[in-house]
């Protein structure tokens, strides 16, 4: 289920100089903004929740998920270098699982860690706000990585579709349209964060049980279907 060679190639592709700079830009911006907010407004729990919810979870985490998830396989399919992997005696699901693990790890490092740092900067983890949003970023990283890895497998325009989902569906419709919130990775992860915080600062429109089932279902189904599409791609190449 995990191949070290595939993992090494994927890490190298994701953490190359250009993509690493892009991955690091948003976390750095979050921390800089948090420092500025703390200096101007002081330690305030509500402000911390607003910054972490609006900038970290709603914007930074899905965008990093797009970059890591689609970048784990999309470029290889686009330039044809995926043929190198497909020619090796490695099971196609193993390739997908390995790339998912790498994408999840990269997304977590570049989203959850800065979220935790920003939370402590903003209010010192008052009312468990920093930890709650960090947990939300961790669980969201898994679902986002799986979704965007699937997009990278099925479409040559995965980055565009991923950004549309992240910025329009999650950030815009998810905040304005009540019905859309129930179909949002952001809201599902907020349900977990709400349980961790145990207060009124972190809330979700989705119940914890529903959110947990949805997160697991999306991750499993997206990963399975990506494996199926990669197998189809192999057969098409062989024909």
PDB file of C-alpha atoms in Angstrom:
ATOM      1  CA  UNK A   1       0.000   0.000   0.000  1.00  0.00           C
ATOM      2  CA  UNK A   2       3.031   2.302   0.273  1.00  0.00           C
ATOM      3  CA  UNK A   3       5.974   2.464  -2.103  1.00  0.00           C
ATOM      4  CA  UNK A   4       9.074   4.421  -0.984  1.00  0.00           C
ATOM      5  CA  UNK A   5      10.201   5.151  -4.547  1.00  0.00           C
ATOM      6  CA  UNK A   6       6.842   6.638  -5.512  1.00  0.00           C
ATOM      7  CA  UNK A   7       6.850   8.632  -2.269  1.00  0.00           C
ATOM      8  CA  UNK A   8      10.327   9.992  -2.910  1.00  0.00           C
ATOM      9  CA  UNK A   9       9.457  11.072  -6.450  1.00  0.00           C
ATOM     10  CA  UNK A  10       6.242  12.698  -5.234  1.00  0.00           C
ATOM     11  CA  UNK A  11       7.955  14.587  -2.415  1.00  0.00           C
ATOM     12  CA  UNK A  12      10.581  15.785  -4.869  1.00  0.00           C
ATOM     13  CA  UNK A  13       7.874  17.041  -7.245  1.00  0.00           C
ATOM     14  CA  UNK A  14       5.859  18.771  -4.522  1.00  0.00           C
ATOM     15  CA  UNK A  15       8.766  20.314  -2.661  1.00  0.00           C
ATOM     16  CA  UNK A  16      10.742  21.566  -5.615  1.00  0.00           C
ATOM     17  CA  UNK A  17      11.927  25.141  -5.367  1.00  0.00           C
ATOM     18  CA  UNK A  18       9.036  26.740  -7.256  1.00  0.00           C
ATOM     19  CA  UNK A  19       6.194  24.789  -5.650  1.00  0.00           C
ATOM     20  CA  UNK A  20       7.756  25.041  -2.172  1.00  0.00           C
ATOM     21  CA  UNK A  21       7.760  28.829  -2.481  1.00  0.00           C
ATOM     22  CA  UNK A  22       4.073  28.782  -3.390  1.00  0.00           C
ATOM     23  CA  UNK A  23       3.265  26.383  -0.552  1.00  0.00           C
ATOM     24  CA  UNK A  24       5.137  28.542   1.936  1.00  0.00           C
ATOM     25  CA  UNK A  25       3.653  31.875   0.892  1.00  0.00           C
ATOM     26  CA  UNK A  26       0.189  31.489   2.452  1.00  0.00           C
ATOM     27  CA  UNK A  27       1.402  30.132   5.816  1.00  0.00           C
ATOM     28  CA  UNK A  28       3.889  32.984   6.035  1.00  0.00           C
ATOM     29  CA  UNK A  29       1.147  35.486   5.206  1.00  0.00           C
ATOM     30  CA  UNK A  30      -1.103  33.980   7.895  1.00  0.00           C
ATOM     31  CA  UNK A  31       1.581  34.317  10.552  1.00  0.00           C
ATOM     32  CA  UNK A  32       2.458  37.876   9.498  1.00  0.00           C
ATOM     33  CA  UNK A  33      -1.203  38.905   9.601  1.00  0.00           C
ATOM     34  CA  UNK A  34      -1.596  37.229  12.996  1.00  0.00           C
ATOM     35  CA  UNK A  35       1.374  39.159  14.368  1.00  0.00           C
ATOM     36  CA  UNK A  36      -0.092  42.403  13.039  1.00  0.00           C
ATOM     37  CA  UNK A  37      -3.551  41.667  14.473  1.00  0.00           C
ATOM     38  CA  UNK A  38      -2.078  40.772  17.860  1.00  0.00           C
ATOM     39  CA  UNK A  39      -0.025  43.981  17.894  1.00  0.00           C
ATOM     40  CA  UNK A  40      -3.009  46.141  16.954  1.00  0.00           C
ATOM     41  CA  UNK A  41      -5.883  44.449  18.770  1.00  0.00           C
ATOM     42  CA  UNK A  42      -4.198  42.510  21.540  1.00  0.00           C
ATOM     43  CA  UNK A  43      -5.192  39.010  22.611  1.00  0.00           C
ATOM     44  CA  UNK A  44      -8.868  38.518  21.828  1.00  0.00           C
ATOM     45  CA  UNK A  45     -10.539  35.118  21.529  1.00  0.00           C
ATOM     46  CA  UNK A  46     -13.187  36.193  19.030  1.00  0.00           C
ATOM     47  CA  UNK A  47     -10.634  37.903  16.812  1.00  0.00           C
ATOM     48  CA  UNK A  48      -8.471  34.786  16.894  1.00  0.00           C
ATOM     49  CA  UNK A  49     -11.430  32.626  15.867  1.00  0.00           C
ATOM     50  CA  UNK A  50     -12.317  35.021  13.043  1.00  0.00           C
ATOM     51  CA  UNK A  51      -8.784  35.072  11.638  1.00  0.00           C
ATOM     52  CA  UNK A  52      -8.248  31.319  11.913  1.00  0.00           C
ATOM     53  CA  UNK A  53     -11.686  30.528  10.528  1.00  0.00           C
ATOM     54  CA  UNK A  54     -11.733  33.074   7.737  1.00  0.00           C
ATOM     55  CA  UNK A  55      -8.116  33.042   6.588  1.00  0.00           C
ATOM     56  CA  UNK A  56      -6.599  29.761   7.733  1.00  0.00           C
ATOM     57  CA  UNK A  57      -9.393  27.204   7.402  1.00  0.00           C
ATOM     58  CA  UNK A  58     -11.516  28.831   4.705  1.00  0.00           C
ATOM     59  CA  UNK A  59      -8.691  29.982   2.422  1.00  0.00           C
ATOM     60  CA  UNK A  60      -5.229  28.674   3.224  1.00  0.00           C
ATOM     61  CA  UNK A  61      -6.023  25.002   3.894  1.00  0.00           C
ATOM     62  CA  UNK A  62      -8.042  24.336   0.700  1.00  0.00           C
ATOM     63  CA  UNK A  63      -5.583  26.212  -1.515  1.00  0.00           C
ATOM     64  CA  UNK A  64      -2.657  24.257  -0.107  1.00  0.00           C
ATOM     65  CA  UNK A  65      -4.750  21.129  -0.579  1.00  0.00           C
ATOM     66  CA  UNK A  66      -5.216  22.055  -4.238  1.00  0.00           C
ATOM     67  CA  UNK A  67      -1.481  22.564  -4.744  1.00  0.00           C
ATOM     68  CA  UNK A  68      -0.467  19.367  -2.941  1.00  0.00           C
ATOM     69  CA  UNK A  69      -3.306  17.140  -4.134  1.00  0.00           C
ATOM     70  CA  UNK A  70      -3.222  18.020  -7.815  1.00  0.00           C
ATOM     71  CA  UNK A  71       0.547  18.411  -7.820  1.00  0.00           C
ATOM     72  CA  UNK A  72       1.036  14.875  -6.522  1.00  0.00           C
ATOM     73  CA  UNK A  73      -0.012  13.343  -9.849  1.00  0.00           C
ATOM     74  CA  UNK A  74      -1.433  15.909 -12.269  1.00  0.00           C
ATOM     75  CA  UNK A  75       1.864  17.150 -13.765  1.00  0.00           C
ATOM     76  CA  UNK A  76       3.035  13.563 -14.331  1.00  0.00           C
ATOM     77  CA  UNK A  77      -0.097  12.798 -16.313  1.00  0.00           C
ATOM     78  CA  UNK A  78       0.133  16.038 -18.266  1.00  0.00           C
ATOM     79  CA  UNK A  79       3.749  15.576 -19.387  1.00  0.00           C
ATOM     80  CA  UNK A  80       3.493  11.813 -19.814  1.00  0.00           C
ATOM     81  CA  UNK A  81       6.107  10.960 -17.191  1.00  0.00           C
ATOM     82  CA  UNK A  82       3.496   8.895 -15.345  1.00  0.00           C
ATOM     83  CA  UNK A  83       4.310   6.200 -17.907  1.00  0.00           C
ATOM     84  CA  UNK A  84       7.523   5.580 -15.944  1.00  0.00           C
ATOM     85  CA  UNK A  85       5.530   4.626 -12.844  1.00  0.00           C
ATOM     86  CA  UNK A  86       2.956   2.654 -14.784  1.00  0.00           C
ATOM     87  CA  UNK A  87       5.696   0.604 -16.408  1.00  0.00           C
ATOM     88  CA  UNK A  88       6.946  -0.592 -13.022  1.00  0.00           C
ATOM     89  CA  UNK A  89       5.549  -3.663 -11.249  1.00  0.00           C
ATOM     90  CA  UNK A  90       3.644  -1.534  -8.772  1.00  0.00           C
ATOM     91  CA  UNK A  91      -0.076  -1.929  -8.219  1.00  0.00           C
ATOM     92  CA  UNK A  92      -2.003   1.110  -9.396  1.00  0.00           C
ATOM     93  CA  UNK A  93      -3.867   1.535  -6.082  1.00  0.00           C
ATOM     94  CA  UNK A  94      -0.488   1.496  -4.336  1.00  0.00           C
ATOM     95  CA  UNK A  95       0.612   4.448  -6.479  1.00  0.00           C
ATOM     96  CA  UNK A  96      -2.527   6.366  -5.526  1.00  0.00           C
ATOM     97  CA  UNK A  97      -2.318   5.490  -1.814  1.00  0.00           C
ATOM     98  CA  UNK A  98       1.335   6.505  -1.685  1.00  0.00           C
ATOM     99  CA  UNK A  99       0.690   9.796  -3.429  1.00  0.00           C
ATOM    100  CA  UNK A 100      -2.255  10.441  -1.127  1.00  0.00           C
ATOM    101  CA  UNK A 101      -0.097   9.892   1.950  1.00  0.00           C
ATOM    102  CA  UNK A 102       2.483  12.339   0.614  1.00  0.00           C
ATOM    103  CA  UNK A 103      -0.168  14.911  -0.345  1.00  0.00           C
ATOM    104  CA  UNK A 104      -1.807  14.633   3.085  1.00  0.00           C
ATOM    105  CA  UNK A 105       1.531  15.007   4.863  1.00  0.00           C
ATOM    106  CA  UNK A 106       2.502  18.082   2.827  1.00  0.00           C
ATOM    107  CA  UNK A 107      -0.929  19.666   3.287  1.00  0.00           C
ATOM    108  CA  UNK A 108      -0.844  19.073   7.030  1.00  0.00           C
ATOM    109  CA  UNK A 109       2.639  20.509   7.467  1.00  0.00           C
ATOM    110  CA  UNK A 110       1.940  23.631   5.441  1.00  0.00           C
ATOM    111  CA  UNK A 111      -1.532  24.257   6.883  1.00  0.00           C
ATOM    112  CA  UNK A 112      -1.983  22.760  10.361  1.00  0.00           C
ATOM    113  CA  UNK A 113       1.400  23.812  11.742  1.00  0.00           C
ATOM    114  CA  UNK A 114       1.036  27.480  10.693  1.00  0.00           C
ATOM    115  CA  UNK A 115      -2.538  27.456  12.007  1.00  0.00           C
ATOM    116  CA  UNK A 116      -1.313  26.340  15.413  1.00  0.00           C
ATOM    117  CA  UNK A 117       1.440  28.952  15.437  1.00  0.00           C
ATOM    118  CA  UNK A 118      -0.966  31.691  14.353  1.00  0.00           C
ATOM    119  CA  UNK A 119      -3.450  30.644  17.017  1.00  0.00           C
ATOM    120  CA  UNK A 120      -0.901  30.919  19.791  1.00  0.00           C
ATOM    121  CA  UNK A 121       0.242  34.276  18.421  1.00  0.00           C
ATOM    122  CA  UNK A 122      -3.326  35.618  18.332  1.00  0.00           C
ATOM    123  CA  UNK A 123      -4.565  34.623  21.779  1.00  0.00           C
ATOM    124  CA  UNK A 124      -2.262  32.038  23.328  1.00  0.00           C
ATOM    125  CA  UNK A 125      -4.783  29.257  22.670  1.00  0.00           C
ATOM    126  CA  UNK A 126      -7.445  30.900  24.801  1.00  0.00           C
ATOM    127  CA  UNK A 127     -10.610  28.735  24.918  1.00  0.00           C
ATOM    128  CA  UNK A 128      -8.712  26.100  22.916  1.00  0.00           C
ATOM    129  CA  UNK A 129      -9.176  28.130  19.732  1.00  0.00           C
ATOM    130  CA  UNK A 130      -5.696  27.416  18.338  1.00  0.00           C
ATOM    131  CA  UNK A 131      -5.893  23.682  19.006  1.00  0.00           C
ATOM    132  CA  UNK A 132      -9.462  23.430  17.696  1.00  0.00           C
ATOM    133  CA  UNK A 133      -8.635  25.054  14.364  1.00  0.00           C
ATOM    134  CA  UNK A 134      -5.437  23.032  14.107  1.00  0.00           C
ATOM    135  CA  UNK A 135      -7.437  19.818  14.480  1.00  0.00           C
ATOM    136  CA  UNK A 136      -9.871  21.140  11.865  1.00  0.00           C
ATOM    137  CA  UNK A 137      -6.953  21.826   9.515  1.00  0.00           C
ATOM    138  CA  UNK A 138      -5.613  18.304  10.080  1.00  0.00           C
ATOM    139  CA  UNK A 139      -8.860  16.507   9.264  1.00  0.00           C
ATOM    140  CA  UNK A 140      -9.614  18.863   6.364  1.00  0.00           C
ATOM    141  CA  UNK A 141      -6.145  18.173   4.937  1.00  0.00           C
ATOM    142  CA  UNK A 142      -7.002  14.499   4.515  1.00  0.00           C
ATOM    143  CA  UNK A 143     -10.276  15.128   2.673  1.00  0.00           C
ATOM    144  CA  UNK A 144      -8.883  17.946   0.523  1.00  0.00           C
ATOM    145  CA  UNK A 145      -5.830  15.911  -0.474  1.00  0.00           C
ATOM    146  CA  UNK A 146      -8.024  12.985  -1.537  1.00  0.00           C
ATOM    147  CA  UNK A 147     -10.459  15.193  -3.467  1.00  0.00           C
ATOM    148  CA  UNK A 148      -7.787  17.123  -5.306  1.00  0.00           C
ATOM    149  CA  UNK A 149      -5.687  14.036  -5.985  1.00  0.00           C
ATOM    150  CA  UNK A 150      -8.778  12.629  -7.699  1.00  0.00           C
ATOM    151  CA  UNK A 151      -9.142  15.843  -9.700  1.00  0.00           C
ATOM    152  CA  UNK A 152      -5.498  15.594 -10.741  1.00  0.00           C
ATOM    153  CA  UNK A 153      -6.168  12.061 -11.971  1.00  0.00           C
ATOM    154  CA  UNK A 154      -9.299  12.772 -14.002  1.00  0.00           C
ATOM    155  CA  UNK A 155      -8.709  16.259 -15.418  1.00  0.00           C
ATOM    156  CA  UNK A 156      -5.963  18.238 -17.087  1.00  0.00           C
ATOM    157  CA  UNK A 157      -7.499  21.366 -15.568  1.00  0.00           C
ATOM    158  CA  UNK A 158      -7.437  20.081 -12.004  1.00  0.00           C
ATOM    159  CA  UNK A 159      -5.863  23.202 -10.527  1.00  0.00           C
ATOM    160  CA  UNK A 160      -8.541  25.425 -12.055  1.00  0.00           C
ATOM    161  CA  UNK A 161     -11.380  23.182 -10.878  1.00  0.00           C
ATOM    162  CA  UNK A 162      -9.760  22.859  -7.464  1.00  0.00           C
ATOM    163  CA  UNK A 163      -9.456  26.619  -7.043  1.00  0.00           C
ATOM    164  CA  UNK A 164     -13.051  27.076  -8.166  1.00  0.00           C
ATOM    165  CA  UNK A 165     -14.155  24.632  -5.487  1.00  0.00           C
ATOM    166  CA  UNK A 166     -11.892  26.116  -2.819  1.00  0.00           C
ATOM    167  CA  UNK A 167     -12.547  29.792  -3.470  1.00  0.00           C
ATOM    168  CA  UNK A 168     -16.083  29.856  -4.867  1.00  0.00           C
ATOM    169  CA  UNK A 169     -17.882  26.885  -3.337  1.00  0.00           C
ATOM    170  CA  UNK A 170     -16.099  26.697   0.016  1.00  0.00           C
ATOM    171  CA  UNK A 171     -15.321  30.366   0.663  1.00  0.00           C
ATOM    172  CA  UNK A 172     -18.222  32.103  -1.139  1.00  0.00           C
ATOM    173  CA  UNK A 173     -21.234  29.792  -1.334  1.00  0.00           C
ATOM    174  CA  UNK A 174     -20.232  28.023   1.868  1.00  0.00           C
ATOM    175  CA  UNK A 175     -20.474  31.287   3.774  1.00  0.00           C
ATOM    176  CA  UNK A 176     -23.578  32.703   2.064  1.00  0.00           C
ATOM    177  CA  UNK A 177     -25.838  29.775   1.143  1.00  0.00           C
ATOM    178  CA  UNK A 178     -27.036  27.686   4.119  1.00  0.00           C
ATOM    179  CA  UNK A 179     -27.662  24.535   2.053  1.00  0.00           C
ATOM    180  CA  UNK A 180     -24.180  24.606   0.559  1.00  0.00           C
ATOM    181  CA  UNK A 181     -22.601  24.521   4.001  1.00  0.00           C
ATOM    182  CA  UNK A 182     -23.692  20.947   4.581  1.00  0.00           C
ATOM    183  CA  UNK A 183     -21.679  19.883   1.510  1.00  0.00           C
ATOM    184  CA  UNK A 184     -18.511  21.637   2.585  1.00  0.00           C
ATOM    185  CA  UNK A 185     -15.283  20.084   3.822  1.00  0.00           C
ATOM    186  CA  UNK A 186     -14.769  23.289   5.754  1.00  0.00           C
ATOM    187  CA  UNK A 187     -18.005  22.821   7.704  1.00  0.00           C
ATOM    188  CA  UNK A 188     -17.295  19.139   8.305  1.00  0.00           C
ATOM    189  CA  UNK A 189     -13.906  19.971   9.784  1.00  0.00           C
ATOM    190  CA  UNK A 190     -15.452  22.799  11.821  1.00  0.00           C
ATOM    191  CA  UNK A 191     -17.773  20.251  13.424  1.00  0.00           C
ATOM    192  CA  UNK A 192     -14.710  18.429  14.730  1.00  0.00           C
ATOM    193  CA  UNK A 193     -13.179  21.720  15.875  1.00  0.00           C
ATOM    194  CA  UNK A 194     -16.402  22.635  17.662  1.00  0.00           C
ATOM    195  CA  UNK A 195     -16.160  19.437  19.672  1.00  0.00           C
ATOM    196  CA  UNK A 196     -12.555  20.221  20.614  1.00  0.00           C
ATOM    197  CA  UNK A 197     -13.244  23.843  21.597  1.00  0.00           C
ATOM    198  CA  UNK A 198     -16.429  23.036  23.462  1.00  0.00           C
ATOM    199  CA  UNK A 199     -17.581  26.654  23.443  1.00  0.00           C
ATOM    200  CA  UNK A 200     -19.404  29.143  21.256  1.00  0.00           C
ATOM    201  CA  UNK A 201     -16.425  30.554  19.378  1.00  0.00           C
ATOM    202  CA  UNK A 202     -16.125  27.614  16.978  1.00  0.00           C
ATOM    203  CA  UNK A 203     -19.400  26.457  15.445  1.00  0.00           C
ATOM    204  CA  UNK A 204     -20.536  24.376  12.485  1.00  0.00           C
ATOM    205  CA  UNK A 205     -23.800  23.907  10.625  1.00  0.00           C
ATOM    206  CA  UNK A 206     -23.154  20.164  10.482  1.00  0.00           C
ATOM    207  CA  UNK A 207     -23.415  17.677  13.344  1.00  0.00           C
ATOM    208  CA  UNK A 208     -20.314  15.812  14.459  1.00  0.00           C
ATOM    209  CA  UNK A 209     -21.584  12.373  13.419  1.00  0.00           C
ATOM    210  CA  UNK A 210     -22.620  13.581   9.974  1.00  0.00           C
ATOM    211  CA  UNK A 211     -19.334  15.418   9.543  1.00  0.00           C
ATOM    212  CA  UNK A 212     -17.245  12.411  10.539  1.00  0.00           C
ATOM    213  CA  UNK A 213     -19.105  10.094   8.177  1.00  0.00           C
ATOM    214  CA  UNK A 214     -18.878  12.638   5.339  1.00  0.00           C
ATOM    215  CA  UNK A 215     -15.149  13.194   5.811  1.00  0.00           C
ATOM    216  CA  UNK A 216     -14.477   9.452   5.837  1.00  0.00           C
ATOM    217  CA  UNK A 217     -16.765   8.763   2.875  1.00  0.00           C
ATOM    218  CA  UNK A 218     -15.288  11.503   0.694  1.00  0.00           C
ATOM    219  CA  UNK A 219     -11.732  10.421   1.469  1.00  0.00           C
ATOM    220  CA  UNK A 220     -12.376   6.726   0.820  1.00  0.00           C
ATOM    221  CA  UNK A 221     -14.482   7.204  -2.318  1.00  0.00           C
ATOM    222  CA  UNK A 222     -12.164   9.790  -3.862  1.00  0.00           C
ATOM    223  CA  UNK A 223      -9.130   7.584  -3.238  1.00  0.00           C
ATOM    224  CA  UNK A 224     -10.850   4.485  -4.605  1.00  0.00           C
ATOM    225  CA  UNK A 225     -12.071   6.238  -7.729  1.00  0.00           C
ATOM    226  CA  UNK A 226      -8.646   7.781  -8.367  1.00  0.00           C
ATOM    227  CA  UNK A 227      -7.209   4.266  -8.277  1.00  0.00           C
ATOM    228  CA  UNK A 228      -9.834   3.095 -10.746  1.00  0.00           C
ATOM    229  CA  UNK A 229      -9.111   5.974 -13.112  1.00  0.00           C
ATOM    230  CA  UNK A 230      -5.390   5.305 -12.963  1.00  0.00           C
ATOM    231  CA  UNK A 231      -6.027   1.659 -13.797  1.00  0.00           C
ATOM    232  CA  UNK A 232      -8.135   2.761 -16.786  1.00  0.00           C
ATOM    233  CA  UNK A 233      -5.370   5.083 -17.867  1.00  0.00           C
ATOM    234  CA  UNK A 234      -2.949   2.166 -17.781  1.00  0.00           C
ATOM    235  CA  UNK A 235      -5.198   0.001 -19.931  1.00  0.00           C
ATOM    236  CA  UNK A 236      -5.682   2.812 -22.409  1.00  0.00           C
ATOM    237  CA  UNK A 237      -1.923   3.218 -22.688  1.00  0.00           C
ATOM    238  CA  UNK A 238      -1.395  -0.470 -23.206  1.00  0.00           C
ATOM    239  CA  UNK A 239      -3.990  -0.586 -25.953  1.00  0.00           C
TER     240      UNK A 239
END
